Amino acid sequence: MSGTTTSPTTGTAGTTSTTTTAHPVLALEGLSVEVSRTGQSLLRDVSLTVAPGEIVGLVGESGSGKSMTSLAVMGVLPDGIAVTGGRVLVDGADATGTARRSVAHRFAMIFQNPKDSLNPLMRVGDQIARMVRLHQADGPGADRKAARAEAERLLGRVHITDPARVARAYPHQLSGGMCQRVMIAMALACRPALLIADEPTTALDVTVQAQILALIAELADETGCGVLLITHDLGVVAELCDRVAVLYRGDLVETTGVVELFESPQHEYTRYLVTAGEEAGHGAA
Amino acid sequence: MTRYVLRRLGISALTVLGLVLVVFLVTRILPGDAAAARLGPEASADDIAALRASYGLDDPLLVQLKDYLVRLAQGDLGQAVSTGRDVGTELFARLPATIELALAALLVAVVIGVPVGVLAAAHRGRTADAVGRVYAVLGSSMAPFWLGLLLIFGLFSTARLLPGPIGRLPVGTPPPPDVTGMYVLDALLAGDPATAGQAVRYLVLPALTLGIGASAAVVKMVRSALIATAGTGYVRTARAFGVAPRTVLWRDQMRNAMLQILTSLGLVFSFLLGGNVIVEQLFSWPGMGRLAYDAVRANDLEILQGYAIVIGILYIALNVLIDLAYGLIDPRIRLGGARA
């Protein structure tokens, strides 16, 4: 519930130093989401902030409203589901409802199933170059060739060893982990202030999971981009996040630092999550 | 890709063989004696037996099948019992008229069906969608002969905008020099725009009659194919990354939906090739459908058999073309599962 002090900083791309002091890149203020027809409540009064460079975890079981939160932030709620209350602030400016299209330029999102998230009929390099052209029209996106070169550079940035070759591949020729790297490269092409990662490693092998998480942390650090990490996996939270918000059946029951979460969970549901995670951890070991 | 092409060709060769077998068996099993039918009710038993022998109808089925396949391989579809003329010559003389009409009708179906289907899908659940769906129901429930009569009444009898149902060209206009057998194309090739224009005018009414019915099917399948892609991950990605909805619709949804739409267009075209018997009759269109109609009336199994085989081979060839087009559109087929 912060960020009502100064006027919003608009359109100062690249000057990360100013944004660290001004506003959180994302602030949800009492956000509520309902199914329009039945009035069924999916999210109630959810308030949350993400500062530049900060990694915030959003945890909860399936159906708790994690993904609905991210879709509401991105403005891509499914048909028939709508925001009924509260505000979404981007860099301190109200971006609920109609101002949505301009906000897309500040955000990028990666998803649970990286293979399904890429267009099967387009070479991955072209898909990244498309985002470069869309979001960096003043830079390399002004020119088709430059956009392609930028796409290859971004593939290198996400530690793909042979970017030129991978750029020419189609999604079905790449592994899930590679596709997620491609998605992250696509996200970088948007030069986002906020990256929303919705269960980014759930569909991947354990070793690949660790690499992708390390990559996300590295890029958040380097670009100063805030990350909203949606997951049901407390192990991932412990490894990556600065702060955690716990969703339970559409209510945000606890927001706390990651250390406090494990040491002194306040809400009953959080305690349940933590112990369940520990038991699962023992069971696996 | 080469393997894929060879496989498709191999499978279609087998399909053609199966088709020939079925057609052969069906015509042999059907009751009725072609020889008796040809010689008429007054023929003597000896004459019928002699004719049967001369056609090889007394031979064992396998021998008949072998003879039939050998003749077919030489392109010989037999002789029409009712007219004594060569079935292959008769059919192929009429094939271009049928193909010309089917192509024109397909054009009508696509020009109407694709935009209406896209609009309906893009405005799902709203007015444009409702209009599109009503059109689809009306179009597909309207009998072609009835629609054809309405069009003749409205555009020829009343408005005098288009020529009446008397065939492909006005009486007395010589057909253009034969290259493809399709008058519009041949007239253009011969540098005769006046005749080409006439041919188009004569083509419009039957093409509309066939095409409007087919466009209803196109609306339905374009709509459902697009709606199916709307829920996919890559569409969600494109939207979440700020790609304009119109671009998402055409570059992401439409391209992916094309696979399904192409398949359905193939089915529609097959239907237009083989399902136009009534319309050809209505417009005096000298195509294969009319020949088949006359053959049914004359009890001429040889022509019907040839018709079934030619139409069947066209279906199969069309499906091969569509499968090959798939390969061009979809890298998963073109490149297989090979890792890059």
XYZ file of C-alpha atoms in Angstrom, chain A residues 109 111 113-131 166-174 178-180 182-183 186, chain B residues 226 229-239 241 243-259 328-335:
74
model
C 6.097 -13.060 -18.690
C 5.155 -19.664 -18.387
C 5.200 -25.001 -20.394
C 7.891 -23.275 -22.432
C 7.369 -25.498 -25.471
C 3.669 -24.686 -25.721
C 4.393 -21.030 -25.148
C 6.306 -20.680 -28.410
C 4.674 -20.582 -31.830
C 5.399 -23.992 -33.391
C 5.516 -22.592 -36.933
C 8.110 -19.862 -36.352
C 11.859 -20.154 -35.892
C 12.728 -19.170 -32.331
C 15.103 -16.476 -33.572
C 12.244 -14.892 -35.513
C 10.024 -15.014 -32.455
C 12.610 -13.149 -30.389
C 13.325 -10.709 -33.224
C 9.602 -9.988 -33.399
C 9.651 -8.821 -29.769
C 19.467 -22.239 -32.114
C 17.999 -19.067 -33.649
C 17.252 -21.072 -36.787
C 15.599 -23.942 -34.886
C 11.898 -24.487 -34.424
C 10.527 -25.040 -30.888
C 9.919 -28.758 -31.468
C 13.627 -29.227 -32.119
C 14.597 -27.855 -28.712
C 16.176 -24.620 -24.066
C 12.676 -23.363 -24.835
C 12.507 -21.703 -21.410
C 14.357 -18.817 -25.430
C 11.327 -17.479 -23.536
C 12.175 -13.072 -25.513
C -9.399 -20.157 -34.910
C -5.958 -21.734 -31.327
C -7.189 -18.902 -29.092
C -6.566 -20.980 -25.963
C -3.033 -22.061 -26.849
C 0.120 -21.092 -25.016
C 1.721 -19.260 -27.917
C -1.321 -17.023 -28.336
C -1.236 -16.270 -24.602
C 2.479 -15.472 -24.933
C 1.933 -13.150 -27.887
C -0.859 -11.313 -26.081
C 4.079 -9.697 -24.689
C 1.515 -8.060 -29.670
C -1.548 -6.325 -31.149
C -4.654 -8.563 -31.179
C -5.025 -8.233 -34.943
C -1.445 -9.380 -35.482
C -1.974 -12.273 -33.090
C -5.088 -13.257 -35.033
C -3.411 -13.324 -38.448
C 0.193 -14.252 -37.721
C -0.229 -16.652 -34.823
C -3.759 -18.020 -34.857
C -4.424 -18.039 -38.598
C -1.125 -19.635 -39.554
C -1.578 -22.417 -37.043
C -5.237 -22.853 -37.919
C -4.273 -23.147 -41.608
C -3.350 -26.800 -41.088
C 5.492 -26.889 -46.434
C 3.570 -25.107 -43.671
C 4.518 -27.168 -40.646
C 8.195 -27.544 -39.757
C 7.317 -30.414 -37.398
C 6.395 -32.464 -40.466
C 9.041 -31.030 -42.781
C 11.928 -31.512 -40.382
